[in-house]
Amino acid sequence: MTEKKQSISAIREIFAAASETELPALYLEYEEDSRAGVQNLIQKYQKQEEALKKERERTEQMKIYEHKYEDLGWICGIDEVGRGPLAGPVVAGAVILPRDSKILYLNDSKQLSAERREEIAAVVREVAIAWDIEYIQPQEIDEHGMTWALRTANLRAIAAIEEQLSAKDTSLDVVLLDGNAQHLDAREVNIVKGDGKCASIAAASIIAKVDRDALMCRYAEQFPHYGFESNKGYASAEHIEAIKQYGLSPVHRASFCRAWTQEALF
């Protein structure tokens, strides 16, 4: 009697439940099964494995700066989000990743989907040696300007990281800062477009953006006219029209909105 073959749906379940290390054995086991569904399934998982291999290589390459300075001690990446919006704070993130970090898909936060950012941010907060997020509020930006806001946010983030490390009887040794020199202190290393080149800066960018986006969604509930849930405070056409019609909310940066109104109506 001919042995009845497993159904393709059953084989699909076997592949779905397999660990990465178990997949090669499954390829060998089913390579002689000529059914198109089985062969397509094998090809699908092989392509996924190849993509994962490339992502691991890319992520490892993003640790080039951490490897470059690892002999100096603890390395903190810092980046800011929210420099350009009409509303909401500017936010600085700071992260020290473990030296053996295996976090995948780190990148400039703007290059990632919202779902991917949230997944990575949760992992970063869980595994980081230290992390911090600092806010500079719209009123402070209006009063002191963006240059002051960026420097202050970054300095506060550095101080918070130092405090966390001090509690572990160690200290911060290198600050990897996205963008041009800010001359925060002697440990500063500047990396232009660092959020796409450096793992710890990318991690800082991601946690900062996730936190700021969540805040803007909460503001959207308080001030529903402006569409903060979708524009996150940036100057969309709908946002500008809302400013013209309703004036400024308490979370707007008045100095950024002078082209449309001079007064806050709330």
PDB file of C-alpha atoms in Angstrom, residues 28-253:
ATOM      1  CA  LEU A  28      16.227  17.937   3.292  1.00  0.00           C
ATOM      2  CA  GLU A  29      13.225  16.012   4.512  1.00  0.00           C
ATOM      3  CA  TYR A  30      10.838  17.526   1.980  1.00  0.00           C
ATOM      4  CA  GLU A  31      13.136  18.276  -0.961  1.00  0.00           C
ATOM      5  CA  GLU A  32      11.921  15.165  -2.817  1.00  0.00           C
ATOM      6  CA  ASP A  33       8.263  16.131  -2.432  1.00  0.00           C
ATOM      7  CA  SER A  34       7.446  17.322  -5.939  1.00  0.00           C
ATOM      8  CA  ARG A  35       4.199  19.056  -5.084  1.00  0.00           C
ATOM      9  CA  ALA A  36       4.338  22.746  -6.033  1.00  0.00           C
ATOM     10  CA  GLY A  37       2.871  23.791  -2.691  1.00  0.00           C
ATOM     11  CA  VAL A  38       5.676  22.080  -0.772  1.00  0.00           C
ATOM     12  CA  GLN A  39       8.425  23.408  -3.021  1.00  0.00           C
ATOM     13  CA  ASN A  40       6.982  26.928  -2.818  1.00  0.00           C
ATOM     14  CA  LEU A  41       6.936  26.608   0.970  1.00  0.00           C
ATOM     15  CA  ILE A  42      10.617  25.594   1.025  1.00  0.00           C
ATOM     16  CA  GLN A  43      11.527  28.494  -1.253  1.00  0.00           C
ATOM     17  CA  LYS A  44       9.576  30.914   0.921  1.00  0.00           C
ATOM     18  CA  TYR A  45      11.489  29.925   4.057  1.00  0.00           C
ATOM     19  CA  GLN A  46      14.825  29.905   2.269  1.00  0.00           C
ATOM     20  CA  LYS A  47      14.187  33.455   1.028  1.00  0.00           C
ATOM     21  CA  GLN A  48      13.241  34.521   4.547  1.00  0.00           C
ATOM     22  CA  GLU A  49      16.457  33.007   5.870  1.00  0.00           C
ATOM     23  CA  GLU A  50      18.507  34.819   3.241  1.00  0.00           C
ATOM     24  CA  ALA A  51      16.799  38.115   4.070  1.00  0.00           C
ATOM     25  CA  LEU A  52      17.453  37.547   7.764  1.00  0.00           C
ATOM     26  CA  LYS A  53      21.115  36.806   7.063  1.00  0.00           C
ATOM     27  CA  LYS A  54      21.456  40.065   5.127  1.00  0.00           C
ATOM     28  CA  GLU A  55      19.713  42.008   7.891  1.00  0.00           C
ATOM     29  CA  ARG A  56      22.083  40.589  10.499  1.00  0.00           C
ATOM     30  CA  GLU A  57      25.037  41.622   8.348  1.00  0.00           C
ATOM     31  CA  ARG A  58      23.591  45.114   7.888  1.00  0.00           C
ATOM     32  CA  THR A  59      22.894  45.505  11.597  1.00  0.00           C
ATOM     33  CA  GLU A  60      26.392  44.342  12.469  1.00  0.00           C
ATOM     34  CA  GLN A  61      27.790  46.928  10.069  1.00  0.00           C
ATOM     35  CA  MET A  62      25.785  49.602  11.926  1.00  0.00           C
ATOM     36  CA  LYS A  63      27.799  48.775  15.046  1.00  0.00           C
ATOM     37  CA  ILE A  64      30.984  50.045  13.379  1.00  0.00           C
ATOM     38  CA  TYR A  65      31.221  53.090  15.652  1.00  0.00           C
ATOM     39  CA  GLU A  66      30.496  51.090  18.789  1.00  0.00           C
ATOM     40  CA  HIS A  67      33.294  48.697  17.799  1.00  0.00           C
ATOM     41  CA  LYS A  68      35.591  51.602  16.979  1.00  0.00           C
ATOM     42  CA  TYR A  69      35.298  53.107  20.448  1.00  0.00           C
ATOM     43  CA  GLU A  70      34.507  50.036  22.571  1.00  0.00           C
ATOM     44  CA  ASP A  71      37.965  49.991  24.147  1.00  0.00           C
ATOM     45  CA  LEU A  72      37.235  53.418  25.655  1.00  0.00           C
ATOM     46  CA  GLY A  73      34.281  52.201  27.711  1.00  0.00           C
ATOM     47  CA  TRP A  74      30.535  52.820  27.641  1.00  0.00           C
ATOM     48  CA  ILE A  75      29.207  54.400  24.443  1.00  0.00           C
ATOM     49  CA  CYS A  76      25.949  56.358  24.309  1.00  0.00           C
ATOM     50  CA  GLY A  77      24.100  57.243  21.110  1.00  0.00           C
ATOM     51  CA  ILE A  78      21.964  60.395  21.116  1.00  0.00           C
ATOM     52  CA  ASP A  79      19.478  61.709  18.586  1.00  0.00           C
ATOM     53  CA  GLU A  80      16.565  64.116  18.536  1.00  0.00           C
ATOM     54  CA  VAL A  81      13.175  64.135  16.843  1.00  0.00           C
ATOM     55  CA  GLY A  82      10.658  66.907  16.375  1.00  0.00           C
ATOM     56  CA  ARG A  83      12.934  69.713  15.281  1.00  0.00           C
ATOM     57  CA  GLY A  84      10.608  70.992  12.561  1.00  0.00           C
ATOM     58  CA  PRO A  85       6.950  70.612  13.672  1.00  0.00           C
ATOM     59  CA  LEU A  86       4.651  73.515  14.413  1.00  0.00           C
ATOM     60  CA  ALA A  87       3.440  71.838  17.605  1.00  0.00           C
ATOM     61  CA  GLY A  88       4.699  69.575  20.340  1.00  0.00           C
ATOM     62  CA  PRO A  89       8.094  69.237  21.995  1.00  0.00           C
ATOM     63  CA  VAL A  90      11.488  68.475  20.588  1.00  0.00           C
ATOM     64  CA  VAL A  91      12.591  65.151  22.071  1.00  0.00           C
ATOM     65  CA  ALA A  92      16.076  63.723  22.608  1.00  0.00           C
ATOM     66  CA  GLY A  93      16.689  60.009  23.029  1.00  0.00           C
ATOM     67  CA  ALA A  94      19.837  58.470  24.492  1.00  0.00           C
ATOM     68  CA  VAL A  95      20.770  54.774  24.474  1.00  0.00           C
ATOM     69  CA  ILE A  96      23.669  52.579  25.539  1.00  0.00           C
ATOM     70  CA  LEU A  97      23.333  49.195  23.849  1.00  0.00           C
ATOM     71  CA  PRO A  98      24.900  46.015  25.216  1.00  0.00           C
ATOM     72  CA  ARG A  99      28.149  45.152  23.463  1.00  0.00           C
ATOM     73  CA  ASP A 100      26.612  41.905  22.248  1.00  0.00           C
ATOM     74  CA  SER A 101      23.369  43.539  21.094  1.00  0.00           C
ATOM     75  CA  LYS A 102      21.501  41.495  18.485  1.00  0.00           C
ATOM     76  CA  ILE A 103      18.675  43.959  17.830  1.00  0.00           C
ATOM     77  CA  LEU A 104      17.680  43.796  14.170  1.00  0.00           C
ATOM     78  CA  TYR A 105      16.185  46.425  11.854  1.00  0.00           C
ATOM     79  CA  LEU A 106      17.821  49.395  13.603  1.00  0.00           C
ATOM     80  CA  ASN A 107      17.714  52.338  11.237  1.00  0.00           C
ATOM     81  CA  ASP A 108      16.785  55.979  10.891  1.00  0.00           C
ATOM     82  CA  SER A 109      13.355  56.043  12.561  1.00  0.00           C
ATOM     83  CA  LYS A 110      11.849  57.792   9.520  1.00  0.00           C
ATOM     84  CA  GLN A 111      12.750  54.763   7.367  1.00  0.00           C
ATOM     85  CA  LEU A 112      10.700  52.366   9.492  1.00  0.00           C
ATOM     86  CA  SER A 113       6.980  51.749   9.733  1.00  0.00           C
ATOM     87  CA  ALA A 114       5.212  52.798  12.930  1.00  0.00           C
ATOM     88  CA  GLU A 115       4.668  49.139  13.819  1.00  0.00           C
ATOM     89  CA  ARG A 116       8.339  48.293  13.328  1.00  0.00           C
ATOM     90  CA  ARG A 117       9.441  51.322  15.384  1.00  0.00           C
ATOM     91  CA  GLU A 118       7.211  50.291  18.269  1.00  0.00           C
ATOM     92  CA  GLU A 119       8.544  46.722  18.185  1.00  0.00           C
ATOM     93  CA  ILE A 120      12.166  47.879  18.196  1.00  0.00           C
ATOM     94  CA  ALA A 121      11.577  50.542  20.852  1.00  0.00           C
ATOM     95  CA  ALA A 122      10.158  47.921  23.210  1.00  0.00           C
ATOM     96  CA  VAL A 123      13.229  45.728  22.716  1.00  0.00           C
ATOM     97  CA  VAL A 124      15.621  48.655  23.162  1.00  0.00           C
ATOM     98  CA  ARG A 125      14.003  49.695  26.440  1.00  0.00           C
ATOM     99  CA  GLU A 126      14.195  46.097  27.652  1.00  0.00           C
ATOM    100  CA  VAL A 127      17.821  45.286  26.804  1.00  0.00           C
ATOM    101  CA  ALA A 128      19.631  48.652  26.916  1.00  0.00           C
ATOM    102  CA  ILE A 129      22.310  49.188  29.542  1.00  0.00           C
ATOM    103  CA  ALA A 130      20.845  52.673  29.981  1.00  0.00           C
ATOM    104  CA  TRP A 131      18.318  54.811  28.113  1.00  0.00           C
ATOM    105  CA  ASP A 132      16.611  58.153  28.524  1.00  0.00           C
ATOM    106  CA  ILE A 133      14.166  60.494  26.797  1.00  0.00           C
ATOM    107  CA  GLU A 134      14.121  64.252  27.359  1.00  0.00           C
ATOM    108  CA  TYR A 135      11.491  66.809  26.314  1.00  0.00           C
ATOM    109  CA  ILE A 136      11.840  70.503  25.571  1.00  0.00           C
ATOM    110  CA  GLN A 137       8.367  72.000  25.562  1.00  0.00           C
ATOM    111  CA  PRO A 138       6.975  74.435  22.964  1.00  0.00           C
ATOM    112  CA  GLN A 139       7.050  77.368  25.366  1.00  0.00           C
ATOM    113  CA  GLU A 140      10.748  76.778  26.023  1.00  0.00           C
ATOM    114  CA  ILE A 141      11.416  76.587  22.281  1.00  0.00           C
ATOM    115  CA  ASP A 142       9.579  79.886  21.753  1.00  0.00           C
ATOM    116  CA  GLU A 143      11.513  81.545  24.551  1.00  0.00           C
ATOM    117  CA  HIS A 144      15.029  80.272  23.877  1.00  0.00           C
ATOM    118  CA  GLY A 145      15.098  79.065  20.250  1.00  0.00           C
ATOM    119  CA  MET A 146      15.807  75.698  18.661  1.00  0.00           C
ATOM    120  CA  THR A 147      19.595  75.751  19.045  1.00  0.00           C
ATOM    121  CA  TRP A 148      19.217  76.134  22.809  1.00  0.00           C
ATOM    122  CA  ALA A 149      16.462  73.491  22.846  1.00  0.00           C
ATOM    123  CA  LEU A 150      18.594  70.882  21.085  1.00  0.00           C
ATOM    124  CA  ARG A 151      21.639  71.501  23.253  1.00  0.00           C
ATOM    125  CA  THR A 152      19.587  71.455  26.432  1.00  0.00           C
ATOM    126  CA  ALA A 153      17.735  68.266  25.519  1.00  0.00           C
ATOM    127  CA  ASN A 154      20.995  66.508  24.703  1.00  0.00           C
ATOM    128  CA  LEU A 155      22.749  67.750  27.835  1.00  0.00           C
ATOM    129  CA  ARG A 156      19.838  66.592  29.995  1.00  0.00           C
ATOM    130  CA  ALA A 157      19.931  63.195  28.296  1.00  0.00           C
ATOM    131  CA  ILE A 158      23.667  62.863  28.925  1.00  0.00           C
ATOM    132  CA  ALA A 159      23.190  63.806  32.578  1.00  0.00           C
ATOM    133  CA  ALA A 160      20.421  61.228  32.979  1.00  0.00           C
ATOM    134  CA  ILE A 161      22.565  58.489  31.415  1.00  0.00           C
ATOM    135  CA  GLU A 162      25.464  59.432  33.662  1.00  0.00           C
ATOM    136  CA  GLU A 163      23.187  59.149  36.686  1.00  0.00           C
ATOM    137  CA  GLN A 164      22.039  55.686  35.624  1.00  0.00           C
ATOM    138  CA  LEU A 165      25.613  54.514  35.106  1.00  0.00           C
ATOM    139  CA  SER A 166      26.722  56.035  38.389  1.00  0.00           C
ATOM    140  CA  ALA A 167      24.173  53.829  40.146  1.00  0.00           C
ATOM    141  CA  LYS A 168      26.013  50.882  38.552  1.00  0.00           C
ATOM    142  CA  ASP A 169      29.410  52.202  39.700  1.00  0.00           C
ATOM    143  CA  THR A 170      30.554  53.002  36.184  1.00  0.00           C
ATOM    144  CA  SER A 171      30.673  56.043  33.917  1.00  0.00           C
ATOM    145  CA  LEU A 172      29.969  57.296  30.413  1.00  0.00           C
ATOM    146  CA  ASP A 173      32.982  57.451  28.119  1.00  0.00           C
ATOM    147  CA  VAL A 174      31.833  58.284  24.559  1.00  0.00           C
ATOM    148  CA  VAL A 175      28.846  60.272  23.264  1.00  0.00           C
ATOM    149  CA  LEU A 176      27.908  59.494  19.655  1.00  0.00           C
ATOM    150  CA  LEU A 177      25.806  62.429  18.494  1.00  0.00           C
ATOM    151  CA  ASP A 178      23.769  62.571  15.300  1.00  0.00           C
ATOM    152  CA  GLY A 179      24.546  65.557  13.079  1.00  0.00           C
ATOM    153  CA  ASN A 180      27.044  68.356  13.279  1.00  0.00           C
ATOM    154  CA  ALA A 181      29.158  69.298  16.282  1.00  0.00           C
ATOM    155  CA  GLN A 182      27.344  70.778  19.268  1.00  0.00           C
ATOM    156  CA  HIS A 183      30.410  70.879  21.535  1.00  0.00           C
ATOM    157  CA  LEU A 184      28.476  69.434  24.454  1.00  0.00           C
ATOM    158  CA  ASP A 185      31.606  68.064  26.108  1.00  0.00           C
ATOM    159  CA  ALA A 186      34.942  66.457  25.308  1.00  0.00           C
ATOM    160  CA  ARG A 187      33.415  62.979  24.838  1.00  0.00           C
ATOM    161  CA  GLU A 188      31.317  64.041  21.849  1.00  0.00           C
ATOM    162  CA  VAL A 189      31.787  62.254  18.510  1.00  0.00           C
ATOM    163  CA  ASN A 190      29.658  63.623  15.666  1.00  0.00           C
ATOM    164  CA  ILE A 191      28.230  61.403  12.932  1.00  0.00           C
ATOM    165  CA  VAL A 192      26.341  63.140  10.140  1.00  0.00           C
ATOM    166  CA  LYS A 193      23.197  61.110   9.321  1.00  0.00           C
ATOM    167  CA  GLY A 194      24.211  58.892  12.193  1.00  0.00           C
ATOM    168  CA  ASP A 195      20.693  57.543  12.717  1.00  0.00           C
ATOM    169  CA  GLY A 196      21.165  55.538   9.515  1.00  0.00           C
ATOM    170  CA  LYS A 197      24.790  54.572  10.183  1.00  0.00           C
ATOM    171  CA  CYS A 198      25.176  53.913  13.904  1.00  0.00           C
ATOM    172  CA  ALA A 199      23.265  51.335  15.957  1.00  0.00           C
ATOM    173  CA  SER A 200      23.023  53.248  19.234  1.00  0.00           C
ATOM    174  CA  ILE A 201      22.047  56.515  17.520  1.00  0.00           C
ATOM    175  CA  ALA A 202      19.383  54.656  15.538  1.00  0.00           C
ATOM    176  CA  ALA A 203      18.068  53.132  18.763  1.00  0.00           C
ATOM    177  CA  ALA A 204      17.935  56.590  20.356  1.00  0.00           C
ATOM    178  CA  SER A 205      16.106  57.959  17.320  1.00  0.00           C
ATOM    179  CA  ILE A 206      13.539  55.181  17.474  1.00  0.00           C
ATOM    180  CA  ILE A 207      12.665  55.419  21.164  1.00  0.00           C
ATOM    181  CA  ALA A 208      12.439  59.207  20.904  1.00  0.00           C
ATOM    182  CA  LYS A 209      10.116  59.093  17.901  1.00  0.00           C
ATOM    183  CA  VAL A 210       7.876  56.404  19.374  1.00  0.00           C
ATOM    184  CA  ASP A 211       7.539  58.389  22.594  1.00  0.00           C
ATOM    185  CA  ARG A 212       6.885  61.683  20.812  1.00  0.00           C
ATOM    186  CA  ASP A 213       4.359  60.155  18.403  1.00  0.00           C
ATOM    187  CA  ALA A 214       2.435  58.661  21.323  1.00  0.00           C
ATOM    188  CA  LEU A 215       2.388  62.045  23.040  1.00  0.00           C
ATOM    189  CA  MET A 216       1.068  63.761  19.898  1.00  0.00           C
ATOM    190  CA  CYS A 217      -1.714  61.168  19.689  1.00  0.00           C
ATOM    191  CA  ARG A 218      -2.688  62.030  23.265  1.00  0.00           C
ATOM    192  CA  TYR A 219      -2.653  65.717  22.336  1.00  0.00           C
ATOM    193  CA  ALA A 220      -4.974  64.867  19.438  1.00  0.00           C
ATOM    194  CA  GLU A 221      -7.595  63.808  21.974  1.00  0.00           C
ATOM    195  CA  GLN A 222      -7.252  67.110  23.839  1.00  0.00           C
ATOM    196  CA  PHE A 223      -7.135  69.314  20.746  1.00  0.00           C
ATOM    197  CA  PRO A 224      -9.012  67.426  18.019  1.00  0.00           C
ATOM    198  CA  HIS A 225      -9.081  70.224  15.429  1.00  0.00           C
ATOM    199  CA  TYR A 226      -5.466  69.870  14.301  1.00  0.00           C
ATOM    200  CA  GLY A 227      -5.084  66.227  13.263  1.00  0.00           C
ATOM    201  CA  PHE A 228      -2.094  65.600  15.528  1.00  0.00           C
ATOM    202  CA  GLU A 229      -2.775  61.862  15.375  1.00  0.00           C
ATOM    203  CA  SER A 230      -1.736  61.872  11.704  1.00  0.00           C
ATOM    204  CA  ASN A 231       0.550  64.895  11.230  1.00  0.00           C
ATOM    205  CA  LYS A 232       2.319  64.640  14.635  1.00  0.00           C
ATOM    206  CA  GLY A 233       2.486  68.441  14.703  1.00  0.00           C
ATOM    207  CA  TYR A 234       4.104  68.909  11.301  1.00  0.00           C
ATOM    208  CA  ALA A 235       2.864  71.518   8.817  1.00  0.00           C
ATOM    209  CA  SER A 236       0.385  69.543   6.746  1.00  0.00           C
ATOM    210  CA  ALA A 237      -2.100  71.553   4.668  1.00  0.00           C
ATOM    211  CA  GLU A 238      -4.934  70.464   6.962  1.00  0.00           C
ATOM    212  CA  HIS A 239      -2.965  71.466  10.042  1.00  0.00           C
ATOM    213  CA  ILE A 240      -2.266  74.935   8.655  1.00  0.00           C
ATOM    214  CA  GLU A 241      -5.936  75.417   7.751  1.00  0.00           C
ATOM    215  CA  ALA A 242      -6.907  74.418  11.299  1.00  0.00           C
ATOM    216  CA  ILE A 243      -4.513  77.005  12.721  1.00  0.00           C
ATOM    217  CA  LYS A 244      -6.071  79.679  10.510  1.00  0.00           C
ATOM    218  CA  GLN A 245      -9.550  78.704  11.636  1.00  0.00           C
ATOM    219  CA  TYR A 246      -9.015  77.926  15.329  1.00  0.00           C
ATOM    220  CA  GLY A 247      -5.783  79.675  16.259  1.00  0.00           C
ATOM    221  CA  LEU A 248      -3.077  78.066  18.354  1.00  0.00           C
ATOM    222  CA  SER A 249      -3.416  75.461  21.058  1.00  0.00           C
ATOM    223  CA  PRO A 250      -1.212  75.444  24.172  1.00  0.00           C
ATOM    224  CA  VAL A 251       1.054  72.847  22.534  1.00  0.00           C
ATOM    225  CA  HIS A 252       1.814  74.916  19.436  1.00  0.00           C
ATOM    226  CA  ARG A 253       5.125  76.703  18.947  1.00  0.00           C
TER     227      ARG A 253
END
